[in-house]
XYZ file of C-alpha atoms in Angstrom:
768
model
C -56.980 13.637 -51.560
C -58.380 13.407 -48.037
C -56.959 11.525 -45.084
C -59.696 8.937 -45.397
C -58.610 7.446 -48.709
C -55.878 5.000 -49.668
C -54.989 5.473 -53.335
C -52.356 4.320 -55.821
C -51.408 5.209 -59.386
C -50.534 1.664 -60.409
C -51.876 -1.846 -60.176
C -51.264 -4.259 -57.307
C -48.797 -7.077 -57.964
C -50.267 -9.396 -55.352
C -52.198 -9.882 -52.127
C -49.785 -7.803 -50.059
C -50.594 -4.769 -52.186
C -54.310 -5.503 -52.386
C -57.067 -3.566 -50.647
C -59.344 -5.237 -48.079
C -63.132 -5.295 -47.893
C -65.291 -7.045 -45.315
C -68.821 -7.269 -43.928
C -68.005 -8.969 -40.614
C -68.565 -12.398 -42.152
C -66.817 -12.505 -45.516
C -63.610 -10.737 -46.385
C -61.992 -9.950 -49.707
C -58.623 -8.538 -50.690
C -58.726 -7.069 -54.197
C -55.577 -6.818 -56.292
C -54.532 -6.767 -59.923
C -54.208 -4.373 -62.815
C -56.091 -3.328 -65.929
C -55.939 -6.811 -67.448
C -56.729 -8.939 -64.415
C -58.355 -8.506 -61.034
C -58.425 -11.019 -58.182
C -60.862 -11.064 -55.268
C -59.218 -13.200 -52.600
C -62.239 -14.420 -50.633
C -62.309 -15.519 -47.009
C -64.960 -16.383 -44.446
C -64.592 -15.999 -40.700
C -65.789 -19.527 -39.824
C -63.915 -21.397 -42.589
C -61.641 -23.393 -40.285
C -59.908 -26.710 -40.515
C -60.018 -28.958 -37.462
C -62.981 -29.919 -35.335
C -64.283 -29.677 -31.778
C -62.632 -32.331 -29.666
C -61.727 -32.848 -26.049
C -58.050 -32.751 -25.218
C -57.035 -36.263 -24.087
C -55.599 -35.886 -20.620
C -55.320 -37.797 -17.378
C -56.646 -35.496 -14.639
C -54.140 -34.206 -12.063
C -54.695 -33.521 -8.395
C -53.425 -30.908 -5.963
C -50.559 -33.110 -4.821
C -49.194 -33.266 -8.385
C -49.200 -29.486 -8.641
C -47.628 -28.911 -5.243
C -44.869 -31.426 -5.973
C -44.188 -29.634 -9.247
C -44.020 -26.244 -7.542
C -41.567 -27.527 -4.960
C -38.880 -27.662 -7.647
C -39.340 -23.988 -8.437
C -39.451 -22.978 -4.775
C -36.099 -24.701 -4.286
C -34.585 -23.095 -7.388
C -34.322 -26.313 -9.394
C -35.803 -24.930 -12.614
C -34.494 -27.757 -14.783
C -36.298 -30.389 -12.725
C -39.382 -28.177 -12.580
C -39.559 -27.797 -16.330
C -38.959 -31.490 -16.864
C -41.821 -32.319 -14.526
C -44.062 -29.663 -16.120
C -43.497 -31.325 -19.477
C -44.786 -34.581 -17.987
C -47.747 -33.087 -16.149
C -49.019 -30.054 -18.039
C -48.496 -30.416 -21.771
C -51.413 -31.295 -24.024
C -51.683 -32.849 -27.460
C -52.300 -30.714 -30.516
C -54.887 -32.978 -32.083
C -57.110 -31.384 -34.716
C -56.520 -27.851 -33.494
C -57.011 -26.404 -36.993
C -56.597 -22.976 -38.510
C -58.615 -20.436 -40.424
C -58.199 -21.015 -44.160
C -58.477 -18.889 -47.297
C -61.557 -19.951 -49.262
C -61.100 -19.163 -52.955
C -60.025 -16.576 -55.494
C -62.518 -14.956 -57.836
C -60.525 -14.030 -60.943
C -61.747 -11.515 -63.507
C -59.795 -11.193 -66.758
C -60.279 -8.435 -69.302
C -59.443 -9.023 -72.988
C -58.642 -5.402 -73.800
C -56.408 -3.762 -71.195
C -56.535 0.001 -71.127
C -53.650 1.915 -72.628
C -53.436 4.743 -70.108
C -52.645 5.078 -66.434
C -54.698 3.506 -63.694
C -55.908 4.553 -60.261
C -56.785 2.220 -57.385
C -58.379 3.433 -54.187
C -60.152 2.442 -50.999
C -62.464 5.167 -49.742
C -62.790 4.820 -45.981
C -65.777 7.183 -45.916
C -67.845 4.741 -47.971
C -65.927 1.448 -47.637
C -65.838 1.161 -51.435
C -62.943 -0.059 -53.572
C -62.373 1.646 -56.914
C -60.261 1.037 -60.014
C -60.184 3.369 -63.005
C -58.455 3.316 -66.386
C -57.390 6.788 -67.434
C -57.879 6.449 -71.191
C -60.637 6.633 -73.770
C -62.199 3.373 -72.575
C -63.240 5.008 -69.303
C -63.240 1.615 -67.592
C -64.420 1.844 -63.985
C -64.582 -0.977 -61.464
C -65.803 -0.769 -57.913
C -66.602 -3.246 -55.166
C -68.074 -3.281 -51.677
C -68.826 -5.755 -48.891
C -72.367 -5.193 -47.716
C -73.254 -6.034 -44.137
C -77.015 -5.402 -44.556
C -77.257 -7.676 -47.596
C -74.573 -10.210 -46.704
C -72.835 -10.068 -50.077
C -69.682 -8.802 -51.713
C -70.714 -6.947 -54.833
C -69.026 -5.188 -57.712
C -69.892 -2.952 -60.637
C -68.083 -2.650 -63.980
C -68.728 0.180 -66.427
C -67.183 1.744 -69.514
C -67.404 5.121 -71.203
C -68.109 3.293 -74.481
C -71.360 1.456 -75.231
C -70.720 -2.283 -75.187
C -67.311 -1.680 -73.645
C -67.573 -4.161 -70.778
C -66.171 -7.613 -71.527
C -64.528 -10.049 -69.135
C -64.218 -13.686 -68.097
C -64.850 -14.712 -64.488
C -63.545 -17.888 -62.852
C -63.081 -19.336 -59.376
C -60.002 -21.085 -58.020
C -60.206 -22.900 -54.708
C -57.574 -22.274 -52.028
C -58.136 -25.609 -50.307
C -57.700 -29.080 -51.772
C -61.389 -29.922 -51.581
C -63.054 -27.368 -53.823
C -65.370 -27.622 -56.823
C -67.381 -25.134 -58.867
C -69.838 -25.223 -61.740
C -71.053 -22.587 -64.206
C -74.616 -22.069 -65.431
C -74.722 -19.718 -68.442
C -78.491 -19.571 -68.466
C -78.556 -17.801 -65.124
C -75.095 -16.240 -65.127
C -74.227 -18.175 -61.969
C -71.183 -19.960 -60.605
C -71.774 -22.216 -57.625
C -69.001 -23.596 -55.482
C -68.445 -25.964 -52.579
C -65.351 -26.450 -50.479
C -64.000 -27.875 -47.271
C -61.309 -26.308 -45.084
C -58.842 -29.155 -44.822
C -55.056 -29.106 -44.357
C -52.394 -31.255 -42.710
C -50.252 -28.792 -40.741
C -52.742 -28.240 -37.901
C -55.155 -31.155 -38.356
C -55.354 -34.563 -39.972
C -56.430 -33.348 -43.401
C -59.841 -34.954 -43.071
C -61.796 -32.581 -40.846
C -62.851 -28.999 -41.389
C -65.775 -26.689 -42.007
C -67.739 -27.124 -45.224
C -68.766 -24.142 -47.328
C -71.050 -23.465 -50.237
C -71.270 -20.269 -52.215
C -72.720 -18.503 -55.195
C -71.428 -15.955 -57.672
C -73.944 -14.296 -59.969
C -73.189 -11.958 -62.856
C -75.854 -9.617 -64.185
C -75.288 -7.568 -67.334
C -77.033 -4.753 -69.137
C -76.616 -5.412 -72.826
C -74.206 -7.928 -74.356
C -74.343 -11.612 -73.535
C -73.230 -14.061 -70.843
C -71.942 -17.516 -71.763
C -70.099 -20.331 -70.009
C -66.792 -21.653 -71.334
C -64.574 -24.127 -69.557
C -66.156 -23.530 -66.172
C -65.942 -19.746 -66.524
C -68.594 -17.116 -67.073
C -67.839 -14.889 -70.042
C -69.425 -11.477 -70.503
C -69.098 -9.853 -73.937
C -70.180 -6.445 -75.177
C -72.131 -5.325 -72.120
C -72.798 -1.692 -71.283
C -72.588 -2.423 -67.576
C -72.203 -5.515 -65.390
C -72.568 -6.431 -61.738
C -71.065 -9.254 -59.679
C -72.594 -10.616 -56.476
C -70.889 -13.133 -54.156
C -71.934 -14.850 -50.938
C -70.838 -17.936 -49.006
C -72.104 -19.844 -45.995
C -70.685 -22.671 -43.880
C -71.827 -25.476 -41.634
C -69.855 -24.132 -38.643
C -71.940 -24.726 -35.532
C -74.908 -25.911 -37.583
C -76.871 -29.080 -36.983
C -79.385 -28.554 -39.790
C -78.848 -28.249 -43.536
C -80.247 -24.729 -43.811
C -76.784 -23.273 -44.294
C -76.626 -24.788 -47.779
C -79.184 -22.349 -49.212
C -78.162 -19.191 -47.347
C -75.620 -17.959 -49.911
C -77.910 -18.410 -52.898
C -80.724 -16.698 -51.007
C -78.503 -13.722 -50.126
C -77.322 -13.333 -53.710
C -80.879 -13.667 -55.007
C -82.132 -10.924 -52.709
C -79.271 -8.620 -53.661
C -79.841 -9.163 -57.390
C -83.545 -8.443 -56.991
C -82.766 -5.333 -54.975
C -80.314 -4.022 -57.547
C -76.774 -2.774 -57.120
C -77.679 0.877 -56.623
C -79.865 0.083 -53.620
C -77.358 -2.426 -52.221
C -74.718 0.302 -52.476
C -76.931 2.920 -50.859
C -77.855 0.676 -47.936
C -74.242 -0.408 -47.494
C -73.010 3.166 -47.199
C -75.751 4.145 -44.759
C -75.055 1.130 -42.558
C -71.293 1.615 -42.618
C -71.367 5.358 -42.006
C -73.538 4.783 -38.966
C -70.376 3.410 -37.349
C -67.481 5.022 -39.176
C -68.973 8.512 -39.088
C -68.915 8.691 -35.290
C -65.276 9.805 -35.291
C -63.535 12.418 -37.429
C -59.798 13.067 -37.191
C -57.694 15.725 -38.870
C -54.034 16.623 -38.456
C -52.727 19.676 -40.289
C -49.691 19.068 -42.435
C -48.163 19.282 -45.870
C -50.696 19.526 -48.703
C -48.005 18.060 -50.948
C -48.061 14.844 -48.941
C -51.817 14.534 -49.215
C -51.628 14.712 -53.005
C -49.264 11.756 -53.241
C -50.269 8.095 -53.591
C -50.297 6.255 -50.284
C -47.236 4.119 -51.031
C -45.229 7.251 -51.899
C -46.332 8.894 -48.645
C -45.063 5.839 -46.782
C -41.760 5.984 -48.646
C -41.331 9.658 -47.748
C -42.095 8.877 -44.117
C -39.291 6.304 -44.105
C -36.973 9.035 -45.370
C -37.933 11.328 -42.495
C -40.659 13.508 -44.018
C -43.377 14.936 -41.781
C -46.832 13.771 -42.840
C -49.259 14.064 -39.902
C -52.188 13.270 -42.173
C -50.767 9.817 -42.865
C -51.187 8.963 -39.171
C -54.777 10.202 -39.225
C -55.306 7.936 -42.246
C -53.727 4.998 -40.409
C -56.009 5.646 -37.413
C -59.152 5.731 -39.529
C -57.945 2.693 -41.472
C -57.794 0.796 -38.177
C -61.377 1.821 -37.453
C -62.351 0.757 -40.982
C -60.744 -2.666 -40.501
C -62.582 -3.088 -37.202
C -65.936 -2.399 -38.859
C -65.097 -4.570 -41.866
C -63.932 -7.484 -39.730
C -66.022 -7.519 -36.567
C -69.685 -6.631 -36.630
C -72.249 -7.029 -33.869
C -73.552 -10.277 -35.411
C -70.201 -11.776 -36.501
C -70.047 -15.455 -35.575
C -66.393 -15.291 -34.482
C -64.055 -12.450 -33.500
C -61.024 -11.217 -35.426
C -58.272 -13.834 -35.660
C -54.557 -13.367 -36.295
C -55.223 -11.884 -39.733
C -58.523 -10.192 -38.933
C -60.986 -11.887 -41.275
C -58.563 -11.868 -44.209
C -56.177 -14.712 -44.928
C -53.414 -14.855 -47.505
C -52.629 -18.494 -46.720
C -49.243 -17.679 -45.191
C -49.798 -17.899 -41.429
C -51.899 -21.064 -41.552
C -49.196 -23.073 -43.325
C -46.698 -22.382 -40.515
C -46.434 -23.654 -36.969
C -48.215 -20.451 -35.878
C -51.711 -21.251 -37.157
C -54.059 -18.451 -38.159
C -55.874 -18.708 -34.839
C -56.559 -16.812 -31.610
C -53.248 -16.085 -29.891
C -54.109 -15.134 -26.300
C -50.731 -13.693 -25.293
C -51.237 -10.278 -26.955
C -52.456 -10.676 -30.527
C -56.184 -11.273 -30.115
C -56.366 -8.763 -27.255
C -54.634 -6.106 -29.361
C -57.131 -6.656 -32.179
C -59.670 -5.062 -29.847
C -57.489 -2.461 -28.073
C -59.018 0.511 -29.947
C -62.607 -0.672 -30.208
C -64.107 1.223 -27.266
C -62.076 4.447 -27.504
C -62.629 4.522 -31.281
C -66.393 4.525 -30.624
C -67.104 1.084 -32.055
C -68.430 -0.698 -28.978
C -70.795 -2.901 -31.001
C -67.810 -4.315 -32.874
C -66.503 -5.617 -29.543
C -69.414 -8.005 -29.077
C -68.141 -10.986 -31.136
C -65.081 -11.159 -28.904
C -67.115 -10.839 -25.710
C -69.397 -13.704 -26.778
C -66.336 -15.757 -27.654
C -64.916 -15.212 -24.162
C -68.164 -16.519 -22.656
C -67.826 -19.679 -24.754
C -64.158 -19.976 -23.806
C -65.128 -19.804 -20.144
C -67.499 -22.729 -20.614
C -64.822 -24.831 -22.316
C -62.217 -23.786 -19.768
C -64.038 -25.357 -16.830
C -62.880 -28.821 -17.855
C -59.323 -27.577 -18.303
C -59.346 -26.039 -14.823
C -60.626 -29.290 -13.360
C -58.381 -31.709 -15.247
C -55.090 -29.851 -15.279
C -55.299 -28.057 -11.939
C -58.081 -29.761 -9.925
C -59.575 -26.300 -9.540
C -63.024 -24.684 -9.842
C -63.794 -21.897 -12.292
C -62.201 -21.746 -15.730
C -58.827 -21.213 -17.372
C -57.401 -20.912 -20.893
C -53.789 -20.664 -21.970
C -51.727 -19.327 -24.837
C -54.068 -19.742 -27.789
C -57.459 -20.959 -28.886
C -59.391 -21.793 -32.027
C -62.882 -21.796 -33.511
C -63.746 -24.723 -31.245
C -62.788 -23.118 -27.922
C -59.470 -24.848 -27.202
C -58.353 -23.980 -23.631
C -55.657 -26.533 -22.676
C -51.963 -25.651 -22.345
C -49.935 -25.702 -25.529
C -47.930 -28.727 -26.601
C -44.665 -27.411 -25.199
C -44.272 -25.841 -21.785
C -41.772 -23.210 -23.005
C -44.613 -21.227 -24.555
C -47.764 -23.192 -23.788
C -48.140 -22.584 -20.041
C -49.251 -18.970 -20.114
C -51.883 -19.633 -17.455
C -53.414 -16.143 -17.697
C -54.045 -16.161 -21.463
C -57.784 -16.623 -21.020
C -57.887 -14.028 -18.248
C -56.020 -11.557 -20.448
C -58.669 -11.981 -23.130
C -61.487 -11.848 -20.575
C -60.252 -8.418 -19.478
C -62.113 -7.140 -22.523
C -65.372 -7.763 -20.623
C -64.182 -5.374 -17.927
C -63.025 -2.817 -20.497
C -66.378 -2.935 -22.281
C -68.185 -2.342 -19.007
C -65.895 0.516 -17.956
C -66.649 2.382 -21.167
C -70.381 1.721 -21.347
C -71.415 1.311 -17.674
C -74.159 -1.108 -18.703
C -75.199 -2.784 -15.443
C -77.234 -5.387 -17.301
C -74.090 -6.429 -19.179
C -72.200 -6.474 -15.877
C -74.811 -8.684 -14.229
C -75.416 -10.982 -17.189
C -71.940 -11.396 -18.656
C -68.912 -9.577 -17.274
C -69.269 -10.450 -13.611
C -70.276 -14.117 -14.016
C -67.393 -14.863 -16.388
C -64.768 -12.951 -14.403
C -66.082 -14.271 -11.104
C -65.389 -17.814 -12.301
C -61.923 -16.756 -13.403
C -61.380 -15.349 -9.913
C -62.544 -18.610 -8.344
C -59.940 -20.447 -10.395
C -57.071 -18.196 -9.365
C -58.108 -18.108 -5.720
C -57.840 -21.892 -5.720
C -54.839 -22.235 -8.041
C -52.445 -19.670 -6.609
C -50.030 -20.552 -3.823
C -48.206 -18.677 -1.088
C -44.509 -17.942 -1.547
C -42.747 -19.881 1.247
C -40.398 -16.992 2.085
C -42.194 -13.791 1.175
C -45.764 -14.793 1.951
C -46.999 -13.474 -1.384
C -49.878 -15.110 -3.237
C -48.533 -16.008 -6.673
C -49.329 -17.939 -9.835
C -47.155 -20.648 -11.284
C -45.534 -22.377 -12.792
C -46.232 -20.245 -15.836
C -44.593 -18.198 -18.585
C -43.959 -14.582 -19.154
C -45.289 -15.019 -22.679
C -42.773 -16.698 -24.956
C -39.779 -15.193 -23.112
C -37.004 -16.821 -21.081
C -34.515 -15.949 -18.347
C -31.297 -16.952 -16.648
C -31.524 -18.075 -13.027
C -28.436 -17.162 -11.013
C -25.051 -16.375 -12.501
C -24.834 -19.422 -14.747
C -25.668 -18.657 -18.391
C -25.429 -22.075 -19.991
C -29.197 -22.605 -19.978
C -32.239 -20.370 -19.994
C -35.630 -21.196 -18.527
C -39.212 -20.377 -19.473
C -41.179 -21.334 -16.350
C -41.203 -19.613 -12.991
C -43.512 -18.658 -10.161
C -45.347 -15.349 -10.198
C -44.484 -13.788 -13.575
C -45.274 -10.065 -13.518
C -47.965 -10.247 -16.205
C -49.864 -12.844 -14.185
C -49.831 -10.682 -11.084
C -50.958 -7.566 -12.970
C -53.880 -9.408 -14.552
C -54.906 -11.105 -11.320
C -54.775 -7.823 -9.376
C -57.103 -6.185 -11.898
C -59.345 -9.266 -11.853
C -59.723 -9.305 -8.067
C -60.328 -5.548 -7.899
C -62.997 -5.675 -10.596
C -64.791 -8.676 -9.124
C -64.805 -7.113 -5.668
C -66.157 -3.800 -6.940
C -68.744 -5.581 -9.103
C -69.948 -7.824 -6.276
C -70.330 -4.760 -4.063
C -72.212 -2.908 -6.808
C -74.518 -5.859 -7.451
C -74.953 -6.625 -3.743
C -73.939 -10.267 -4.031
C -71.386 -12.905 -2.979
C -70.425 -11.596 0.463
C -68.200 -14.597 1.163
C -66.353 -14.130 -2.107
C -65.875 -10.444 -1.326
C -64.112 -11.398 1.909
C -61.867 -13.884 0.098
C -60.970 -11.302 -2.539
C -60.060 -8.664 0.049
C -57.751 -11.097 1.818
C -56.195 -12.254 -1.470
C -55.577 -8.675 -2.603
C -53.611 -8.057 0.571
C -51.249 -10.923 -0.291
C -50.544 -10.060 -3.934
C -46.912 -9.110 -4.655
C -46.075 -5.528 -5.606
C -44.608 -4.494 -8.929
C -40.847 -4.474 -8.492
C -37.893 -2.528 -9.884
C -34.804 -4.530 -10.805
C -31.160 -3.732 -10.143
C -30.873 -2.166 -13.589
C -33.726 0.232 -12.893
C -36.121 -1.746 -15.087
C -39.600 -2.999 -14.278
C -39.074 -6.648 -13.404
C -40.583 -9.167 -15.788
C -40.528 -11.945 -13.214
C -40.961 -12.239 -9.467
C -37.183 -12.501 -9.118
C -34.690 -10.186 -10.816
C -33.587 -12.811 -13.306
C -31.159 -12.144 -16.118
C -32.819 -11.642 -19.497
C -31.914 -14.437 -21.883
C -33.403 -12.417 -24.755
C -33.098 -8.698 -23.965
C -34.227 -8.022 -27.540
C -37.419 -10.088 -27.224
C -40.561 -8.977 -29.061
C -42.852 -9.484 -26.042
C -43.039 -6.848 -23.302
C -45.972 -8.348 -21.446
C -44.854 -7.089 -18.033
C -45.510 -3.551 -19.296
C -49.204 -4.375 -19.435
C -49.363 -2.480 -16.143
C -48.484 0.675 -18.113
C -50.371 0.029 -21.369
C -53.106 -0.912 -21.865
C -53.466 -1.399 -18.089
C -53.536 1.364 -15.497
C -51.402 0.220 -12.557
C -48.422 2.369 -13.616
C -48.584 6.083 -14.437
C -46.234 9.087 -14.134
C -48.705 10.876 -11.885
C -49.620 8.093 -9.450
C -46.571 5.799 -9.484
C -43.637 7.919 -10.709
C -40.908 5.456 -9.710
C -42.630 2.582 -11.480
C -43.261 4.812 -14.490
C -39.550 5.596 -14.670
C -38.784 1.874 -14.429
C -41.234 1.189 -17.276
C -39.517 3.874 -19.347
C -36.155 2.217 -18.647
C -37.617 -1.123 -19.766
C -38.798 0.401 -23.026
C -35.416 2.021 -23.592
C -33.628 -1.268 -22.928
C -35.760 -3.080 -25.499
C -35.401 -0.336 -28.097
C -31.634 -0.168 -27.645
C -31.134 -3.926 -28.031
C -28.976 -4.580 -31.079
C -31.171 -7.382 -32.413
C -34.577 -6.082 -31.346
C -37.364 -8.292 -32.659
C -39.177 -5.330 -34.137
C -42.498 -6.841 -35.129
C -45.791 -5.059 -35.586
C -47.319 -5.625 -32.145
C -44.075 -4.664 -30.377
C -43.929 -1.255 -32.031
C -47.613 -0.671 -31.288
C -46.938 -1.488 -27.617
C -43.925 0.843 -27.607
C -46.085 3.662 -29.021
C -48.884 3.059 -26.540
C -46.440 2.826 -23.631
C -44.732 6.102 -24.464
C -48.139 7.745 -24.925
C -49.053 6.672 -21.383
C -45.761 8.155 -20.163
C -46.620 11.470 -21.795
C -43.700 11.134 -24.224
C -45.289 12.311 -27.447
C -42.126 12.464 -29.539
C -41.070 8.949 -28.548
C -44.579 7.635 -29.173
C -44.547 9.211 -32.629
C -41.149 7.690 -33.372
C -42.537 4.207 -32.715
C -45.710 4.882 -34.666
C -43.618 6.193 -37.564
C -41.561 3.011 -37.584
C -44.719 0.908 -37.510
C -46.376 2.773 -40.386
C -43.259 3.370 -42.443
C -41.370 0.100 -42.015
C -43.741 -2.588 -40.770
C -46.616 -2.065 -43.210
C -47.112 -3.312 -46.720
C -48.036 -0.702 -49.324
C -51.693 -1.285 -48.444
C -50.990 -0.159 -44.828
C -51.581 -3.655 -43.437
C -49.024 -4.428 -40.737
C -46.731 -7.435 -40.793
C -44.447 -9.665 -38.757
C -40.950 -9.683 -40.200
C -39.403 -12.718 -41.833
C -37.165 -14.708 -39.530
C -38.894 -13.695 -36.299
C -40.910 -16.307 -34.375
C -40.596 -18.672 -37.326
C -42.028 -16.337 -39.968
C -40.908 -17.537 -43.386
C -41.648 -14.197 -45.037
C -43.123 -10.846 -44.074
C -46.556 -12.047 -42.971
C -49.641 -9.905 -42.489
C -50.744 -9.841 -38.853
C -53.656 -7.543 -38.085
C -52.818 -6.641 -34.493
C -50.340 -3.921 -35.505
C -53.085 -2.034 -37.305
C -55.328 -2.151 -34.259
C -52.563 -1.547 -31.723
C -51.326 1.439 -33.712
C -54.867 2.790 -33.904
C -55.155 2.521 -30.127
C -51.794 4.255 -29.627
C -52.891 7.165 -31.864
C -55.998 7.628 -29.727
C -53.936 7.431 -26.507
C -51.703 10.259 -27.732
C -54.735 12.538 -28.006
C -56.919 11.412 -25.086
C -56.599 8.966 -22.222
C -59.210 7.836 -19.728
C -58.366 5.701 -16.708
C -58.543 5.843 -12.949
C -61.509 8.217 -12.948
C -59.682 10.847 -15.017
C -59.788 12.070 -18.631
C -56.487 13.497 -19.919
C -56.560 15.756 -22.968
C -53.651 15.818 -25.441
C -51.373 13.963 -23.003
C -48.737 13.007 -25.606
C -49.048 15.479 -28.475
C -45.893 15.532 -30.640
C -44.676 18.854 -32.036
C -45.409 17.935 -35.664
C -49.077 17.373 -34.801
C -49.305 21.006 -33.726
C -52.719 21.667 -35.245
C -55.684 19.368 -35.565
C -59.009 18.156 -34.287
C -60.743 14.945 -33.395
C -64.433 14.360 -32.793
C -66.149 11.425 -31.137
C -63.447 9.674 -29.109
C -64.987 7.670 -26.301
C -63.837 7.817 -22.681
C -64.407 5.455 -19.783
C -67.562 6.384 -17.939
C -69.703 6.469 -21.113
C -68.561 9.856 -22.347
C -67.558 11.266 -25.724
C -64.786 13.784 -26.253
C -64.194 16.316 -29.038
C -60.894 18.200 -29.178
C -59.397 20.984 -31.259
C -55.922 22.423 -30.916
C -53.606 24.885 -32.672
C -49.949 25.735 -32.237
C -49.585 22.730 -29.984
C -52.168 24.046 -27.497
C -55.755 23.043 -26.813
C -58.323 25.496 -28.172
C -61.544 23.740 -27.243
C -62.851 20.546 -25.690
C -66.382 19.185 -25.595
C -67.380 16.432 -23.167
C -70.717 14.686 -23.676
C -71.964 12.361 -20.946
C -73.982 9.306 -21.940
C -74.479 8.450 -18.262
C -74.018 10.409 -15.068
C -70.317 11.288 -15.154
C -68.007 12.129 -12.285
C -64.386 12.421 -13.364
C -61.321 14.610 -13.264
C -60.619 16.433 -16.512
C -56.946 17.224 -17.032
C -54.969 19.244 -19.520
C -51.329 19.927 -18.754
C -51.165 21.099 -15.143
C -54.824 22.117 -15.091
C -57.522 19.959 -13.570
C -61.288 20.341 -13.476
C -63.771 18.134 -11.603
C -66.582 17.025 -13.923
C -70.045 16.299 -12.579
C -72.387 15.852 -15.523
C -75.822 14.344 -15.793
C -76.739 11.857 -18.503
C -76.990 13.552 -21.915
C -75.366 16.736 -20.567
C -72.456 18.328 -22.441
C -69.841 20.879 -21.487
C -67.636 22.970 -23.785
C -64.297 24.191 -22.429
C -61.388 26.342 -23.580
C -57.652 25.994 -23.021
C -58.046 27.091 -19.383
C -60.720 24.391 -18.922
C -63.267 27.167 -18.507
C -66.739 27.171 -20.020
């Protein structure tokens, strides 16, 4: 077995063992056994709720200054009480993404032998095989070119394919009908629920399932389609919604897509799907030498062995490529919405909790796109970048009403409708840089691709307006003269002010994350304005503001401070480490350029890891791994990645948030760990920031031999690496644009000066 295939020698008991497919619009998780298979179907725009303005009485500058005066004087209790009065919004019909329906296929004659399930990442095809005389084979794919999810069922025996197919809705408003004459099931549903909306509003959907058989017959019984005695059969599924639609054309889109796919035939649909998918997936190849024994084991057994301490480098290469697969499956160039908390898949767990299956802007949505550029999937970034542009439009009213400020702002989370107001409790809802954190992805996309048209058309206009907001919103510290944000959160965390420990607080002035994000924002906008030759007055304001920003600070315990003051940590085991954004994925802290701050960041990581009750959720471990990679600590990075893969993944390698943490009622799939872990893997092998490309900066000993092709570096370059015995053997750098950078390996450094489309091949001494 290769390191691009998940496989199992038994059936899947439920969704959390199922295997995911997706075409950037529809998702499916397939699970079951020889007797029954379920396709759990989702659609990226199938949301409850509706677009609505947040009811709010506009505030003025005097309100905000009076509020801040409490924090300046150290009266945090009065400040938080006043913030609750001034800056909390109403939830309204916020909504959540919803699961759509389950397609259930039941087989009358289960096979008598063993079974094999697999997901081939090279082809993005699911397979199920019965190892007996029936020779039953099932496969499925989610086609982006044809806009359908399709499956094929075959048998080694003539007439050996028989099954019944039914649909079960996952929302209250769902209906389906069967037409035996055409072998079609049609369905209609509405995404309604009462946890995050009033139960009356939500996106409408219509869909079509068509079964085609060679031989045998198709009938309808009790709302199901029944296939008997066929030699071969095919299933085609599509759905469409009225999200963002004023016309009724959406109602016929699913039937049209299925009709085209049926006319085209499964073989051609499959061929075109593979060609389209490989055009993205095939850009990067990764191989880590290791035990052949491990590679021959089913994926769940490999994970079990990893938990017991076995070395299996190939499992990490598989996890990395799985993250790339999930990116392609969930976020395509033309996807209407970006990846939400569960990607584009939804098991119904997160949306029935207070969480909502939405866009969390205080790490989760950002982390979904951490690996996209380095993993050479820039096109998959575009749905998020378009979403940020829409968020900026919605956030203008929030900036005006809540802060009497120009520009735009968004807070801790958002939804399909572009919600930007603070959350409905100040303790977590006043993360004033949530929208800015997400908008950083515009800068990241530009840094990798150097597309000046994108800079001029999108990145600079959106980030310029964010800068205008913060230039107006921020205030000067009355004692230190620093320009700071506030009141705001360090996401979801709290602190003790002074020696008293009877109460913790959530709000303060100048949380470290805010300052890190604003510093990067001002620097990018200034450099962009200079590059574009525009906004001279704004350039002057940005230069002056940069001069007043507070520095990163080291606390009395040697840690990187999370807040402007060296407060006591009320939750030293907290899952969020947002102040370490300066280390990863940011670039303001590094062992080479800021060694004291790097040591403080390392102390912060150690403090969190050593906490007795560490909230060890998926995104935390991914951040730990990425942080240690940036510190050049390969063994520590691998330890975190091993914990993530071995202990915070279901058997299908999907990451989860543990029961009992942040209100989770069970172990709940959250996609960000997959993407954050993918990014950390890439960071261990290559880093690009600050005009430098570092090769193998955090290579652990057990990854002593391997290769990777097609990683992308900032500056529009691609990097291929090979190494053996823990040492680099060759490196190839290909420049997509004129490239000037420092190339580093160990203590060696080489200045690169390449023209567009030029490549250079180097050895361990960085010699050609």
